[in-house]
mmCIF file of C-alpha atoms in Angstrom:
data_model
loop_
_atom_site.group_PDB
_atom_site.id
_atom_site.type_symbol
_atom_site.label_atom_id
_atom_site.label_comp_id
_atom_site.label_asym_id
_atom_site.label_seq_id
_atom_site.Cartn_x
_atom_site.Cartn_y
_atom_site.Cartn_z
ATOM 1 C CA ASP A 1 68.549 60.446 133.431
ATOM 2 C CA VAL A 2 66.068 63.256 134.205
ATOM 3 C CA ASP A 3 68.561 66.064 133.464
ATOM 4 C CA ILE A 4 69.422 64.642 130.030
ATOM 5 C CA ALA A 5 65.749 64.201 129.214
ATOM 6 C CA ARG A 6 65.223 67.944 129.740
ATOM 7 C CA LEU A 7 67.695 68.822 126.969
ATOM 8 C CA LYS A 8 65.686 70.004 123.962
ATOM 9 C CA ARG A 9 68.145 71.924 121.801
ATOM 10 C CA ILE A 10 71.855 72.574 121.384
ATOM 11 C CA CYS A 11 73.086 75.694 119.564
ATOM 12 C CA LEU A 12 76.716 75.803 118.445
ATOM 13 C CA ILE A 13 78.250 79.205 117.677
ATOM 14 C CA GLY A 14 81.535 79.414 115.812
ATOM 15 C CA ASP A 15 83.309 79.950 112.510
ATOM 16 C CA HIS A 16 84.544 76.952 110.555
ATOM 17 C CA ASN A 17 86.501 79.299 108.259
ATOM 18 C CA GLN A 18 88.968 80.016 111.061
ATOM 19 C CA LEU A 19 91.590 77.861 112.775
ATOM 20 C CA PRO A 20 90.778 74.204 113.520
ATOM 21 C CA PRO A 21 91.862 72.298 116.657
ATOM 22 C CA ILE A 22 95.616 71.883 117.029
ATOM 23 C CA VAL A 23 96.590 68.205 116.809
ATOM 24 C CA LYS A 24 100.275 67.682 117.589
ATOM 25 C CA ASN A 25 100.327 64.104 116.301
ATOM 26 C CA ILE A 26 100.622 64.504 112.522
ATOM 27 C CA ALA A 27 99.457 60.947 111.810
ATOM 28 C CA PHE A 28 96.227 61.460 113.739
ATOM 29 C CA ALA A 29 95.694 64.863 112.120
ATOM 30 C CA ARG A 30 96.174 63.607 108.546
ATOM 31 C CA PHE A 31 94.760 60.108 108.577
ATOM 32 C CA SER A 32 92.068 60.358 111.250
ATOM 33 C CA ASN A 33 90.941 63.899 110.338
ATOM 34 C CA LEU A 34 91.136 64.974 113.958
ATOM 35 C CA ASP A 35 92.042 68.478 112.804
ATOM 36 C CA ARG A 36 88.432 68.951 111.695
ATOM 37 C CA SER A 37 86.173 70.162 114.468
ATOM 38 C CA LEU A 38 82.692 68.852 115.224
ATOM 39 C CA PHE A 39 81.377 72.252 114.129
ATOM 40 C CA ALA A 40 83.064 72.002 110.715
ATOM 41 C CA ARG A 41 81.821 68.435 110.227
ATOM 42 C CA LEU A 42 78.228 69.447 110.939
ATOM 43 C CA ILE A 43 78.489 72.247 108.367
ATOM 44 C CA GLU A 44 79.922 69.808 105.799
ATOM 45 C CA PHE A 45 77.060 67.386 106.479
ATOM 46 C CA GLU A 46 74.646 70.251 105.761
ATOM 47 C CA VAL A 47 73.096 70.297 109.202
ATOM 48 C CA PRO A 48 70.710 73.307 109.232
ATOM 49 C CA HIS A 49 72.741 76.410 110.040
ATOM 50 C CA ILE A 50 72.769 80.188 109.714
ATOM 51 C CA GLN A 51 75.810 81.760 108.033
ATOM 52 C CA LEU A 52 77.258 84.990 109.392
ATOM 53 C CA ASN A 53 76.262 87.777 106.996
ATOM 54 C CA ARG A 54 77.288 90.940 108.868
ATOM 55 C CA GLN A 55 80.455 91.908 110.703
ATOM 56 C CA GLY A 56 80.817 94.671 113.265
ATOM 57 C CA ARG A 57 84.503 94.542 114.157
ATOM 58 C CA THR A 58 86.591 96.051 111.409
ATOM 59 C CA ARG A 59 86.614 98.734 108.752
ATOM 60 C CA PRO A 60 84.936 97.661 105.502
ATOM 61 C CA GLU A 61 88.210 97.962 103.567
ATOM 62 C CA ILE A 62 89.925 95.575 106.007
ATOM 63 C CA ALA A 63 86.964 93.201 105.886
ATOM 64 C CA ASP A 64 87.485 93.014 102.108
ATOM 65 C CA LEU A 65 90.578 90.910 102.868
ATOM 66 C CA PHE A 66 88.448 88.019 104.100
ATOM 67 C CA ARG A 67 84.967 88.767 102.768
ATOM 68 C CA TRP A 68 85.547 86.478 99.763
ATOM 69 C CA LYS A 69 85.829 83.442 102.058
ATOM 70 C CA TYR A 70 82.194 83.972 103.050
ATOM 71 C CA ASN A 71 81.041 83.838 99.416
ATOM 72 C CA ASN A 72 81.106 87.650 99.320
ATOM 73 C CA ASN A 73 77.902 87.658 101.360
ATOM 74 C CA LEU A 74 79.519 89.212 104.410
ATOM 75 C CA GLY A 75 78.189 92.739 104.866
ATOM 76 C CA ASP A 76 79.012 95.407 107.448
ATOM 77 C CA LEU A 77 77.037 96.613 110.431
ATOM 78 C CA GLN A 78 76.274 100.320 110.481
ATOM 79 C CA ASN A 79 78.674 101.042 113.342
ATOM 80 C CA VAL A 80 81.784 100.256 111.260
ATOM 81 C CA ILE A 81 80.555 102.637 108.574
ATOM 82 C CA SER A 82 79.316 105.623 110.558
ATOM 83 C CA SER A 83 81.036 105.602 113.977
ATOM 84 C CA PRO A 84 83.580 108.460 114.334
ATOM 85 C CA GLU A 85 86.510 106.179 115.238
ATOM 86 C CA TYR A 86 86.087 104.381 111.933
ATOM 87 C CA LYS A 87 86.189 107.627 109.959
ATOM 88 C CA THR A 88 89.813 108.644 110.592
ATOM 89 C CA ARG A 89 92.996 106.880 109.497
ATOM 90 C CA PHE A 90 96.677 106.726 108.555
ATOM 91 C CA VAL A 91 97.191 107.404 104.834
ATOM 92 C CA TYR A 92 96.012 103.816 104.309
ATOM 93 C CA THR A 93 94.017 101.764 106.780
ATOM 94 C CA ASN A 94 95.621 98.529 105.627
ATOM 95 C CA GLN A 95 98.878 97.987 103.797
ATOM 96 C CA LEU A 96 101.066 95.099 102.751
ATOM 97 C CA ILE A 97 104.589 96.414 103.343
ATOM 98 C CA ASN A 98 107.328 94.667 101.395
ATOM 99 C CA ILE A 99 110.414 93.968 103.513
ATOM 100 C CA ASP A 100 113.603 93.170 101.603
ATOM 101 C CA ASP A 101 116.596 91.349 103.060
ATOM 102 C CA TYR A 102 118.045 93.221 106.028
ATOM 103 C CA ASP A 103 121.830 93.006 106.450
ATOM 104 C CA GLY A 104 121.711 90.350 103.751
ATOM 105 C CA LYS A 105 119.206 88.190 105.632
ATOM 106 C CA GLY A 106 115.595 87.158 105.056
ATOM 107 C CA GLU A 107 114.130 84.283 107.051
ATOM 108 C CA THR A 108 116.562 82.380 109.261
ATOM 109 C CA THR A 109 116.265 79.203 111.339
ATOM 110 C CA PRO A 110 118.699 79.200 114.297
ATOM 111 C CA THR A 111 117.238 75.792 115.136
ATOM 112 C CA ALA A 112 114.889 73.529 113.184
ATOM 113 C CA TYR A 113 111.423 75.050 112.615
ATOM 114 C CA TYR A 114 112.364 78.111 114.703
ATOM 115 C CA TYR A 115 111.767 80.780 112.064
ATOM 116 C CA GLN A 116 112.892 84.376 112.473
ATOM 117 C CA ASN A 117 113.189 87.445 110.249
ATOM 118 C CA ILE A 118 115.310 90.236 111.708
ATOM 119 C CA GLY A 119 114.227 92.804 109.100
ATOM 120 C CA GLU A 120 110.524 92.347 109.819
ATOM 121 C CA ALA A 121 111.155 92.290 113.583
ATOM 122 C CA GLU A 122 113.096 95.570 113.460
ATOM 123 C CA TYR A 123 110.442 97.152 111.240
ATOM 124 C CA ALA A 124 107.592 96.037 113.529
ATOM 125 C CA VAL A 125 109.259 97.520 116.597
ATOM 126 C CA ALA A 126 110.210 100.754 114.790
ATOM 127 C CA LEU A 127 106.631 101.161 113.533
ATOM 128 C CA PHE A 128 105.333 100.633 117.069
ATOM 129 C CA GLN A 129 107.784 103.287 118.350
ATOM 130 C CA PHE A 130 106.704 105.720 115.628
ATOM 131 C CA MET A 131 103.027 105.248 116.474
ATOM 132 C CA ILE A 132 103.714 105.808 120.175
ATOM 133 C CA MET A 133 105.652 109.008 119.469
ATOM 134 C CA ILE A 134 102.821 110.522 117.442
ATOM 135 C CA GLY A 135 100.328 109.778 120.189
ATOM 136 C CA TYR A 136 98.837 106.328 119.589
ATOM 137 C CA PRO A 137 98.036 104.624 122.937
ATOM 138 C CA ALA A 138 100.205 101.509 123.383
ATOM 139 C CA LYS A 139 97.190 99.514 124.574
ATOM 140 C CA LYS A 140 95.552 99.988 121.164
ATOM 141 C CA ILE A 141 98.454 98.309 119.317
ATOM 142 C CA SER A 142 99.280 94.592 119.103
ATOM 143 C CA ILE A 143 102.127 92.919 117.230
ATOM 144 C CA LEU A 144 101.361 89.489 115.786
ATOM 145 C CA THR A 145 103.481 86.989 113.925
ATOM 146 C CA THR A 146 103.097 83.526 112.501
ATOM 147 C CA TYR A 147 105.994 81.837 114.331
ATOM 148 C CA THR A 148 107.066 81.563 117.967
ATOM 149 C CA GLY A 149 110.710 82.248 117.066
ATOM 150 C CA GLN A 150 109.739 85.590 115.539
ATOM 151 C CA LYS A 151 107.575 86.492 118.514
ATOM 152 C CA GLU A 152 110.510 85.950 120.876
ATOM 153 C CA LEU A 153 112.816 87.986 118.620
ATOM 154 C CA ILE A 154 110.335 90.886 118.608
ATOM 155 C CA VAL A 155 110.059 90.723 122.410
ATOM 156 C CA ASP A 156 113.866 90.865 122.701
ATOM 157 C CA ILE A 157 114.067 93.933 120.438
ATOM 158 C CA LEU A 158 111.203 95.631 122.301
ATOM 159 C CA ASN A 159 113.032 95.092 125.592
ATOM 160 C CA GLN A 160 116.136 96.733 124.113
ATOM 161 C CA ARG A 161 114.370 99.662 122.422
ATOM 162 C CA CYS A 162 111.475 100.331 124.789
ATOM 163 C CA GLY A 163 112.480 98.763 128.101
ATOM 164 C CA THR A 164 113.067 100.370 131.474
ATOM 165 C CA GLY A 165 115.749 103.033 131.209
ATOM 166 C CA THR A 166 114.746 104.148 127.707
ATOM 167 C CA ILE A 167 112.571 107.170 126.959
ATOM 168 C CA TYR A 168 109.629 104.770 126.611
ATOM 169 C CA ASN A 169 110.246 103.486 130.152
ATOM 170 C CA GLY A 170 108.849 100.022 129.575
ATOM 171 C CA ILE A 171 105.877 100.998 127.413
ATOM 172 C CA GLY A 172 104.996 98.094 125.138
ATOM 173 C CA PRO A 173 102.203 96.865 122.888
ATOM 174 C CA ARG A 174 99.087 95.456 124.457
ATOM 175 C CA SER A 175 100.168 92.062 123.166
ATOM 176 C CA VAL A 176 102.989 90.379 121.265
ATOM 177 C CA SER A 177 101.646 87.019 120.170
ATOM 178 C CA THR A 178 101.449 84.367 117.508
ATOM 179 C CA VAL A 179 98.400 84.386 115.265
ATOM 180 C CA ASP A 180 97.255 81.002 116.570
ATOM 181 C CA ARG A 181 97.206 82.161 120.193
ATOM 182 C CA TYR A 182 95.477 85.442 119.304
ATOM 183 C CA GLN A 183 92.401 83.792 117.808
ATOM 184 C CA GLY A 184 89.285 85.195 119.495
ATOM 185 C CA GLN A 185 90.997 88.483 120.385
ATOM 186 C CA GLN A 186 91.174 91.862 118.650
ATOM 187 C CA ASN A 187 92.761 95.281 118.872
ATOM 188 C CA ASP A 188 92.461 98.621 117.107
ATOM 189 C CA TYR A 189 95.822 98.423 115.312
ATOM 190 C CA ILE A 190 97.651 95.264 114.317
ATOM 191 C CA ILE A 191 101.230 95.008 113.044
ATOM 192 C CA LEU A 192 101.598 91.547 111.496
ATOM 193 C CA SER A 193 104.888 89.852 110.543
ATOM 194 C CA LEU A 194 104.598 86.883 108.151
ATOM 195 C CA VAL A 195 108.321 85.987 108.519
ATOM 196 C CA ARG A 196 108.869 83.612 105.602
ATOM 197 C CA THR A 197 110.896 84.572 102.513
ATOM 198 C CA LYS A 198 111.719 81.169 100.985
ATOM 199 C CA SER A 199 108.371 79.365 101.119
ATOM 200 C CA VAL A 200 104.887 80.331 102.284
ATOM 201 C CA GLY A 201 104.801 77.568 104.904
ATOM 202 C CA TYR A 202 101.651 76.798 106.820
ATOM 203 C CA LEU A 203 100.113 80.135 105.844
ATOM 204 C CA ARG A 204 98.871 78.193 102.830
ATOM 205 C CA ASP A 205 96.085 77.192 105.207
ATOM 206 C CA VAL A 206 93.605 79.937 104.381
ATOM 207 C CA ARG A 207 91.915 79.539 107.764
ATOM 208 C CA ARG A 208 95.051 80.805 109.500
ATOM 209 C CA CYS A 209 95.141 83.820 107.165
ATOM 210 C CA ILE A 210 91.487 84.570 107.906
ATOM 211 C CA VAL A 211 92.314 84.726 111.609
ATOM 212 C CA ALA A 212 95.384 86.900 110.984
ATOM 213 C CA MET A 213 93.595 89.420 108.772
ATOM 214 C CA SER A 214 90.495 89.748 110.939
ATOM 215 C CA ARG A 215 92.077 90.776 114.280
ATOM 216 C CA ALA A 216 92.354 94.530 113.518
ATOM 217 C CA ARG A 217 89.529 97.026 113.975
ATOM 218 C CA LEU A 218 91.017 100.250 112.590
ATOM 219 C CA GLY A 219 94.411 99.571 111.016
ATOM 220 C CA LEU A 220 96.325 96.537 109.700
ATOM 221 C CA TYR A 221 99.960 96.663 108.560
ATOM 222 C CA VAL A 222 101.351 93.398 107.187
ATOM 223 C CA LEU A 223 105.114 92.951 106.868
ATOM 224 C CA CYS A 224 106.183 90.284 104.387
ATOM 225 C CA ARG A 225 108.075 89.403 101.218
ATOM 226 C CA LYS A 226 105.605 90.554 98.584
ATOM 227 C CA SER A 227 106.993 88.456 95.713
ATOM 228 C CA LEU A 228 106.588 85.248 97.725
ATOM 229 C CA PHE A 229 103.052 85.696 98.980
ATOM 230 C CA GLU A 230 101.594 87.169 95.799
ATOM 231 C CA SER A 231 102.648 84.007 93.964
ATOM 232 C CA CYS A 232 100.659 81.729 96.308
ATOM 233 C CA GLN A 233 97.515 80.596 94.504
ATOM 234 C CA THR A 234 95.457 79.937 97.647
ATOM 235 C CA LEU A 235 96.112 83.464 98.940
ATOM 236 C CA ARG A 236 95.393 85.216 95.656
ATOM 237 C CA PRO A 237 91.949 86.669 96.594
ATOM 238 C CA MET A 238 93.476 88.232 99.700
ATOM 239 C CA MET A 239 96.563 89.499 97.895
ATOM 240 C CA LYS A 240 94.399 91.027 95.183
ATOM 241 C CA VAL A 241 92.986 93.416 97.797
ATOM 242 C CA PHE A 242 96.424 94.270 99.183
ATOM 243 C CA LEU A 243 97.938 94.782 95.734
ATOM 244 C CA HIS A 244 95.329 97.217 94.470
ATOM 245 C CA PRO A 245 97.068 99.630 92.021
ATOM 246 C CA ASN A 246 96.218 102.589 94.248
ATOM 247 C CA ILE A 247 97.816 101.087 97.388
ATOM 248 C CA PRO A 248 101.648 101.065 97.465
ATOM 249 C CA ASN A 249 103.680 98.345 99.202
ATOM 250 C CA LYS A 250 105.752 100.885 101.128
ATOM 251 C CA LEU A 251 104.473 102.521 104.309
ATOM 252 C CA HIS A 252 103.035 105.991 103.765
ATOM 253 C CA ILE A 253 102.694 108.468 106.621
ATOM 254 C CA VAL A 254 101.274 111.982 106.862
ATOM 255 C CA LEU A 255 103.910 114.564 107.775
ATOM 256 C CA GLY A 256 103.189 116.363 111.036
ATOM 257 C CA GLU A 257 100.138 114.278 111.895
ATOM 258 C CA HIS A 258 99.354 113.120 115.421
ATOM 259 C CA TYR A 259 96.822 110.791 117.011
ATOM 260 C CA PRO A 260 93.894 111.053 116.802
ATOM 261 C CA SER A 261 94.195 111.510 113.067
ATOM 262 C CA SER A 262 92.545 114.519 111.476
ATOM 263 C CA SER A 263 92.378 112.746 108.099
ATOM 264 C CA SER A 264 88.947 111.497 107.145
ATOM 265 C CA SER A 265 88.684 108.189 105.321
ATOM 266 C CA GLU A 266 86.580 110.011 102.745
ATOM 267 C CA GLU A 267 89.085 112.757 101.880
ATOM 268 C CA THR A 268 92.153 112.714 99.651
ATOM 269 C CA ILE A 269 95.414 113.641 101.358
ATOM 270 C CA PRO A 270 97.584 116.040 99.286
ATOM 271 C CA ASN A 271 100.716 114.398 97.911
ATOM 272 C CA ASP A 272 102.992 117.028 99.440
ATOM 273 C CA LYS A 273 101.896 115.908 102.920
ATOM 274 C CA ILE A 274 102.629 112.224 102.299
ATOM 275 C CA PHE A 275 106.023 110.712 103.068
ATOM 276 C CA GLU A 276 107.013 107.237 101.856
ATOM 277 C CA ILE A 277 109.185 105.029 104.057
ATOM 278 C CA SER A 278 111.533 103.139 101.741
ATOM 279 C CA GLY A 279 112.589 100.422 104.165
ATOM 280 C CA VAL A 280 113.734 99.296 107.594
ATOM 281 C CA SER A 281 116.706 101.648 107.814
ATOM 282 C CA GLU A 282 114.730 104.754 106.856
ATOM 283 C CA LEU A 283 111.995 104.029 109.403
ATOM 284 C CA GLY A 284 114.662 103.408 112.041
ATOM 285 C CA ASN A 285 116.372 106.718 111.204
ATOM 286 C CA LEU A 286 113.046 108.564 111.415
ATOM 287 C CA VAL A 287 112.334 107.069 114.839
ATOM 288 C CA GLN A 288 115.855 107.921 115.997
ATOM 289 C CA SER A 289 115.420 111.537 114.858
ATOM 290 C CA MET A 290 112.065 111.837 116.651
ATOM 291 C CA ARG A 291 113.579 110.261 119.764
ATOM 292 C CA LYS A 292 116.353 112.896 119.771
ATOM 293 C CA GLN A 293 113.733 115.645 119.517
ATOM 294 C CA TRP A 294 111.910 114.128 122.494
ATOM 295 C CA ILE A 295 115.114 114.120 124.549
ATOM 296 C CA ASP A 296 115.957 117.732 123.549
ATOM 297 C CA ILE A 297 112.475 118.938 124.553
ATOM 298 C CA ALA A 298 112.639 117.064 127.862
ATOM 299 C CA THR A 299 116.081 118.551 128.579
ATOM 300 C CA GLN A 300 114.855 122.095 127.897
ATOM 301 C CA GLN A 301 111.869 121.623 130.193
ATOM 302 C CA THR A 302 114.096 120.540 133.054
#
């Protein structure tokens, strides 16, 4: 065939450290290795390739969460170091926030393999509300989770808290999605719910974690059961970054701050301006108090 004869070179572009193809038949996936892509196989067979050695999406401190998977040879492009939008922040640009049982519940399974965590869902929605009320554009925030059941629970709570008829009047995140379906996408701020409290589950697959941790450009806030995930051997390099002695596992906010932040990533915020959120209930109470202030101001203006 003349057209085939003209083909001289094929270049494949991808990342074998991220999620593989989804094979629903477990037997085929395990015993026929159909969950390994052609791209990954070529890398394993040492076909000549060029490894990514610079990233231009996320802050350097967020990139530290997955840099180790690239043999610590993954550097940063100048734009994520010097651009103004990368120079301001919350108190911390990325935090692992420990969520204890809420109303006596951790993970639940209303039906088989349909995992939910009401505490993390409530926290994710309350954090989204807080960010909206201090000026963060909704389109710059996405909420991700590792299970479809949790995604649907978060959507239900968002509809109740932020739907039509509330002061938010239907304002919602740019996306509420599972990690698997969000591969290839990004947003400035990611709120991520890991759901599980009894076992790590399929997050033991490091490739899924790489996808989850690399979606955020400017801020990443991971909600999970700290004691469970820090004990997982395969996730230890990632958890080591999250559990740095100088980074607490409770959300810290700057009192009186609004978007865009005036805090530079290079300056130290005075302790008397930092407020620690102890848990789901305290964040919910803070949001409720701010909501009341909004209503009072709106009433006075009318």
